[in-house]
């Protein structure tokens, strides 16, 4: 059994007890399962095997070098959202030809560097951006391959903060404007539209919006091709969700079964940009109870409730505070203490600094370890130094052993930037 499982009273990662890892490496600590990353990557690859495709793993979900190297070794390409992510991808061994560059606000400096490197495609967000790319390409005497990020006006039915495919969202070019834009761009020698791109949101747990976006891309590609454009690929973005609460959600095979019959009509290759679906269930944040306090009772007849104050909070994992995201939170070693309702809270001076509310757990005691599950995506990458807290260490469990893939930050690391 791979991933995070209970063996007796203990939570293990790929068979290695989390309490053993935490004793050696300290907390808060991100722990990742290499076997889970590999299995989830391969599941997508196999699900889309019936169609020429490339998987460009979205670095924004988690871009620790060792994880990128693992994904590259499995055959992945990369989706970068900033020049920092492009450079990190290259340090992990990806070539520019394996990188697509996405992002709603690419600066001229970022575009210039991406063009100089020769990334596979730049996914463009506006006609203004195409003009900026043309000007930079002219200065360099080069031709840049672009894909149009289309805004298909499809509701992803996810949290509004991570919904990106509605016409009211800031992303992409309205789908109705693309044929005229493509006609204006055709025949220009500095940019070449080689693809169409849509990414309608993240944590999508209903394939219907993804099907609608695929349909919109295929119909648009057909219209552009009829008008003389040469579309080489359709980039269907990322977005496929995961189950944070254990309820069933569509997997890679369901997604592929729903969109492939439509995508195949286009006759072109497919690009996927999955992030969360690959990496979220492969990570857990391990955190230690610092203090336990009884919560003030709203009424005298209510059972006592507790706060477990942890050594991790919004600085290590901001998803619960930013999106009201739910994560399962479990004791690393289950005790026989009576079950109590507990708010699992962080140590920061914010009432929103709550990892989970009203969790029924064995009455917690200071020193005990808890694991916040499914935190491989948008966890460590969104961590901050607020309250002068230090970024947690990260370890990768592989073949029954673990290794530190990012050491814990020190105060000297932080202060090195200050003069
Ligand atoms: C353009 C683009 N591609 C891919 C992704 C990855 O999305 P996810 O992690 O939901 O698969 C994102 C994330 O929002 C994105 O903005």
PDB file of N, CA and C and ligand atoms in Angstrom, residues 56-62 79-81 100-104 123 125 149 161-162 164 171 197-204 235-241 272-279 377-378, ligand 1:
ATOM      1  N   UNK A  56       2.271  18.481 -19.119  1.00  0.00           N
ATOM      2  CA  UNK A  56       3.127  19.557 -18.598  1.00  0.00           C
ATOM      3  C   UNK A  56       2.696  19.786 -17.147  1.00  0.00           C
ATOM      4  N   UNK A  57       3.377  19.126 -16.221  1.00  0.00           N
ATOM      5  CA  UNK A  57       3.048  19.272 -14.793  1.00  0.00           C
ATOM      6  C   UNK A  57       3.104  20.762 -14.406  1.00  0.00           C
ATOM      7  N   UNK A  58       2.072  21.237 -13.705  1.00  0.00           N
ATOM      8  CA  UNK A  58       1.995  22.656 -13.328  1.00  0.00           C
ATOM      9  C   UNK A  58       2.837  22.902 -12.079  1.00  0.00           C
ATOM     10  N   UNK A  59       3.969  23.591 -12.281  1.00  0.00           N
ATOM     11  CA  UNK A  59       4.897  23.809 -11.166  1.00  0.00           C
ATOM     12  C   UNK A  59       4.257  24.555 -10.013  1.00  0.00           C
ATOM     13  N   UNK A  60       3.251  25.357 -10.301  1.00  0.00           N
ATOM     14  CA  UNK A  60       2.705  26.182  -9.225  1.00  0.00           C
ATOM     15  C   UNK A  60       2.178  25.330  -8.070  1.00  0.00           C
ATOM     16  N   UNK A  61       1.791  24.097  -8.351  1.00  0.00           N
ATOM     17  CA  UNK A  61       1.229  23.255  -7.286  1.00  0.00           C
ATOM     18  C   UNK A  61       2.294  22.857  -6.268  1.00  0.00           C
ATOM     19  N   UNK A  62       3.482  22.600  -6.762  1.00  0.00           N
ATOM     20  CA  UNK A  62       4.603  22.216  -5.878  1.00  0.00           C
ATOM     21  C   UNK A  62       5.839  22.126  -6.762  1.00  0.00           C
ATOM     22  N   UNK A  79       4.793  23.094 -16.910  1.00  0.00           N
ATOM     23  CA  UNK A  79       4.003  24.315 -17.120  1.00  0.00           C
ATOM     24  C   UNK A  79       4.481  25.320 -16.085  1.00  0.00           C
ATOM     25  N   UNK A  80       5.047  26.437 -16.570  1.00  0.00           N
ATOM     26  CA  UNK A  80       5.596  27.440 -15.651  1.00  0.00           C
ATOM     27  C   UNK A  80       4.758  28.705 -15.719  1.00  0.00           C
ATOM     28  N   UNK A  81       4.645  29.365 -14.573  1.00  0.00           N
ATOM     29  CA  UNK A  81       3.776  30.529 -14.470  1.00  0.00           C
ATOM     30  C   UNK A  81       4.544  31.817 -14.176  1.00  0.00           C
ATOM     31  N   UNK A 100       5.962  25.019 -21.209  1.00  0.00           N
ATOM     32  CA  UNK A 100       5.013  26.030 -21.679  1.00  0.00           C
ATOM     33  C   UNK A 100       4.960  27.128 -20.611  1.00  0.00           C
ATOM     34  N   UNK A 101       4.814  28.367 -21.097  1.00  0.00           N
ATOM     35  CA  UNK A 101       4.840  29.522 -20.202  1.00  0.00           C
ATOM     36  C   UNK A 101       3.444  30.143 -20.196  1.00  0.00           C
ATOM     37  N   UNK A 102       2.802  30.070 -19.031  1.00  0.00           N
ATOM     38  CA  UNK A 102       1.447  30.604 -18.859  1.00  0.00           C
ATOM     39  C   UNK A 102       1.513  31.767 -17.873  1.00  0.00           C
ATOM     40  N   UNK A 103       0.462  32.564 -17.804  1.00  0.00           N
ATOM     41  CA  UNK A 103       0.426  33.583 -16.756  1.00  0.00           C
ATOM     42  C   UNK A 103      -0.279  34.824 -17.241  1.00  0.00           C
ATOM     43  N   UNK A 104      -1.109  35.366 -16.358  1.00  0.00           N
ATOM     44  CA  UNK A 104      -1.974  36.474 -16.774  1.00  0.00           C
ATOM     45  C   UNK A 104      -1.214  37.803 -16.821  1.00  0.00           C
ATOM     46  N   UNK A 123       1.689  30.775 -23.720  1.00  0.00           N
ATOM     47  CA  UNK A 123       0.224  30.825 -23.741  1.00  0.00           C
ATOM     48  C   UNK A 123      -0.188  32.270 -23.502  1.00  0.00           C
ATOM     49  N   UNK A 125      -2.415  35.807 -23.224  1.00  0.00           N
ATOM     50  CA  UNK A 125      -3.624  36.161 -22.486  1.00  0.00           C
ATOM     51  C   UNK A 125      -4.377  37.342 -23.093  1.00  0.00           C
ATOM     52  N   UNK A 149      -4.685  31.657 -25.017  1.00  0.00           N
ATOM     53  CA  UNK A 149      -5.496  31.219 -23.871  1.00  0.00           C
ATOM     54  C   UNK A 149      -6.904  31.764 -24.055  1.00  0.00           C
ATOM     55  N   UNK A 161     -12.571  31.611  -5.814  1.00  0.00           N
ATOM     56  CA  UNK A 161     -11.188  32.094  -5.860  1.00  0.00           C
ATOM     57  C   UNK A 161     -10.335  31.304  -6.841  1.00  0.00           C
ATOM     58  N   UNK A 162     -10.776  30.105  -7.213  1.00  0.00           N
ATOM     59  CA  UNK A 162      -9.969  29.288  -8.137  1.00  0.00           C
ATOM     60  C   UNK A 162     -10.782  28.928  -9.385  1.00  0.00           C
ATOM     61  N   UNK A 164     -11.570  30.178 -13.122  1.00  0.00           N
ATOM     62  CA  UNK A 164     -10.835  31.059 -14.045  1.00  0.00           C
ATOM     63  C   UNK A 164     -11.430  31.092 -15.449  1.00  0.00           C
ATOM     64  N   UNK A 171      -8.935  36.035 -16.815  1.00  0.00           N
ATOM     65  CA  UNK A 171      -8.045  35.164 -17.606  1.00  0.00           C
ATOM     66  C   UNK A 171      -8.470  35.039 -19.065  1.00  0.00           C
ATOM     67  N   UNK A 197      -5.531  27.202 -25.838  1.00  0.00           N
ATOM     68  CA  UNK A 197      -5.362  26.806 -24.437  1.00  0.00           C
ATOM     69  C   UNK A 197      -6.582  27.241 -23.637  1.00  0.00           C
ATOM     70  N   UNK A 198      -7.047  26.383 -22.724  1.00  0.00           N
ATOM     71  CA  UNK A 198      -8.095  26.803 -21.781  1.00  0.00           C
ATOM     72  C   UNK A 198      -7.811  26.158 -20.429  1.00  0.00           C
ATOM     73  N   UNK A 199      -7.895  26.958 -19.399  1.00  0.00           N
ATOM     74  CA  UNK A 199      -7.783  26.418 -18.021  1.00  0.00           C
ATOM     75  C   UNK A 199      -8.890  27.105 -17.230  1.00  0.00           C
ATOM     76  N   UNK A 200      -9.924  26.344 -16.887  1.00  0.00           N
ATOM     77  CA  UNK A 200     -11.143  26.991 -16.369  1.00  0.00           C
ATOM     78  C   UNK A 200     -11.206  27.042 -14.850  1.00  0.00           C
ATOM     79  N   UNK A 201     -10.195  26.469 -14.178  1.00  0.00           N
ATOM     80  CA  UNK A 201     -10.222  26.542 -12.716  1.00  0.00           C
ATOM     81  C   UNK A 201      -9.526  25.352 -12.105  1.00  0.00           C
ATOM     82  N   UNK A 202      -9.538  25.295 -10.807  1.00  0.00           N
ATOM     83  CA  UNK A 202      -8.838  24.244 -10.086  1.00  0.00           C
ATOM     84  C   UNK A 202      -9.811  23.538  -9.144  1.00  0.00           C
ATOM     85  N   UNK A 203      -9.409  22.345  -8.683  1.00  0.00           N
ATOM     86  CA  UNK A 203     -10.254  21.523  -7.791  1.00  0.00           C
ATOM     87  C   UNK A 203     -11.649  21.336  -8.406  1.00  0.00           C
ATOM     88  N   UNK A 204     -11.651  20.889  -9.672  1.00  0.00           N
ATOM     89  CA  UNK A 204     -12.910  20.628 -10.383  1.00  0.00           C
ATOM     90  C   UNK A 204     -13.266  19.156 -10.161  1.00  0.00           C
ATOM     91  N   UNK A 235      -4.398  22.724 -25.634  1.00  0.00           N
ATOM     92  CA  UNK A 235      -3.926  22.639 -24.246  1.00  0.00           C
ATOM     93  C   UNK A 235      -5.154  22.750 -23.353  1.00  0.00           C
ATOM     94  N   UNK A 236      -5.511  21.640 -22.700  1.00  0.00           N
ATOM     95  CA  UNK A 236      -6.759  21.625 -21.915  1.00  0.00           C
ATOM     96  C   UNK A 236      -6.532  22.009 -20.455  1.00  0.00           C
ATOM     97  N   UNK A 237      -5.332  22.546 -20.159  1.00  0.00           N
ATOM     98  CA  UNK A 237      -5.082  23.081 -18.818  1.00  0.00           C
ATOM     99  C   UNK A 237      -5.010  21.993 -17.762  1.00  0.00           C
ATOM    100  N   UNK A 238      -5.130  22.436 -16.495  1.00  0.00           N
ATOM    101  CA  UNK A 238      -5.163  21.490 -15.372  1.00  0.00           C
ATOM    102  C   UNK A 238      -6.573  21.490 -14.819  1.00  0.00           C
ATOM    103  N   UNK A 239      -6.690  21.398 -13.511  1.00  0.00           N
ATOM    104  CA  UNK A 239      -7.994  21.602 -12.895  1.00  0.00           C
ATOM    105  C   UNK A 239      -8.648  20.393 -12.276  1.00  0.00           C
ATOM    106  N   UNK A 240      -8.258  19.173 -12.740  1.00  0.00           N
ATOM    107  CA  UNK A 240      -8.940  17.991 -12.195  1.00  0.00           C
ATOM    108  C   UNK A 240      -8.693  17.914 -10.684  1.00  0.00           C
ATOM    109  N   UNK A 241      -9.762  17.738  -9.946  1.00  0.00           N
ATOM    110  CA  UNK A 241      -9.672  17.829  -8.491  1.00  0.00           C
ATOM    111  C   UNK A 241      -9.296  16.514  -7.815  1.00  0.00           C
ATOM    112  N   UNK A 272      -1.731  18.611 -21.457  1.00  0.00           N
ATOM    113  CA  UNK A 272      -2.423  18.698 -20.160  1.00  0.00           C
ATOM    114  C   UNK A 272      -1.501  19.412 -19.179  1.00  0.00           C
ATOM    115  N   UNK A 273      -2.075  20.160 -18.252  1.00  0.00           N
ATOM    116  CA  UNK A 273      -1.273  20.890 -17.256  1.00  0.00           C
ATOM    117  C   UNK A 273      -1.733  20.547 -15.842  1.00  0.00           C
ATOM    118  N   UNK A 274      -1.739  19.283 -15.460  1.00  0.00           N
ATOM    119  CA  UNK A 274      -2.233  18.949 -14.119  1.00  0.00           C
ATOM    120  C   UNK A 274      -1.243  19.347 -13.027  1.00  0.00           C
ATOM    121  N   UNK A 275      -1.764  19.816 -11.933  1.00  0.00           N
ATOM    122  CA  UNK A 275      -0.936  20.114 -10.762  1.00  0.00           C
ATOM    123  C   UNK A 275      -1.475  19.333  -9.579  1.00  0.00           C
ATOM    124  N   UNK A 276      -2.584  19.852  -9.051  1.00  0.00           N
ATOM    125  CA  UNK A 276      -3.179  19.279  -7.838  1.00  0.00           C
ATOM    126  C   UNK A 276      -3.422  17.781  -7.945  1.00  0.00           C
ATOM    127  N   UNK A 277      -3.969  17.334  -9.084  1.00  0.00           N
ATOM    128  CA  UNK A 277      -4.371  15.931  -9.168  1.00  0.00           C
ATOM    129  C   UNK A 277      -3.168  14.996  -8.994  1.00  0.00           C
ATOM    130  N   UNK A 278      -2.003  15.460  -9.447  1.00  0.00           N
ATOM    131  CA  UNK A 278      -0.796  14.634  -9.330  1.00  0.00           C
ATOM    132  C   UNK A 278      -0.281  14.628  -7.890  1.00  0.00           C
ATOM    133  N   UNK A 279      -0.259  15.810  -7.274  1.00  0.00           N
ATOM    134  CA  UNK A 279       0.606  15.953  -6.097  1.00  0.00           C
ATOM    135  C   UNK A 279      -0.161  16.118  -4.776  1.00  0.00           C
ATOM    136  N   UNK A 377      -0.245  19.694  -2.731  1.00  0.00           N
ATOM    137  CA  UNK A 377      -0.423  20.776  -3.707  1.00  0.00           C
ATOM    138  C   UNK A 377      -0.822  22.065  -3.002  1.00  0.00           C
ATOM    139  N   UNK A 378      -0.244  23.164  -3.430  1.00  0.00           N
ATOM    140  CA  UNK A 378      -0.590  24.487  -2.896  1.00  0.00           C
ATOM    141  C   UNK A 378      -0.431  24.512  -1.370  1.00  0.00           C
TER     142      UNK A 378
HETATM  143  C1  LIG B   1      -2.848  27.913 -16.461  1.00  0.00           C
HETATM  144  C2  LIG B   1      -2.874  26.875 -15.398  1.00  0.00           C
HETATM  145  N1  LIG B   1      -2.561  25.608 -15.725  1.00  0.00           N
HETATM  146  C3  LIG B   1      -2.574  24.622 -14.799  1.00  0.00           C
HETATM  147  C4  LIG B   1      -2.895  24.877 -13.492  1.00  0.00           C
HETATM  148  C5  LIG B   1      -2.881  23.751 -12.508  1.00  0.00           C
HETATM  149  O1  LIG B   1      -4.147  23.568 -12.005  1.00  0.00           O
HETATM  150  P1  LIG B   1      -4.468  22.313 -11.051  1.00  0.00           P
HETATM  151  O2  LIG B   1      -3.482  22.330  -9.958  1.00  0.00           O
HETATM  152  O3  LIG B   1      -5.853  22.567 -10.611  1.00  0.00           O
HETATM  153  O4  LIG B   1      -4.371  21.089 -11.906  1.00  0.00           O
HETATM  154  C6  LIG B   1      -3.234  26.188 -13.103  1.00  0.00           C
HETATM  155  C7  LIG B   1      -3.615  26.461 -11.705  1.00  0.00           C
HETATM  156  O5  LIG B   1      -4.434  27.237 -11.396  1.00  0.00           O
HETATM  157  C8  LIG B   1      -3.213  27.210 -14.086  1.00  0.00           C
HETATM  158  O6  LIG B   1      -3.507  28.469 -13.763  1.00  0.00           O
END
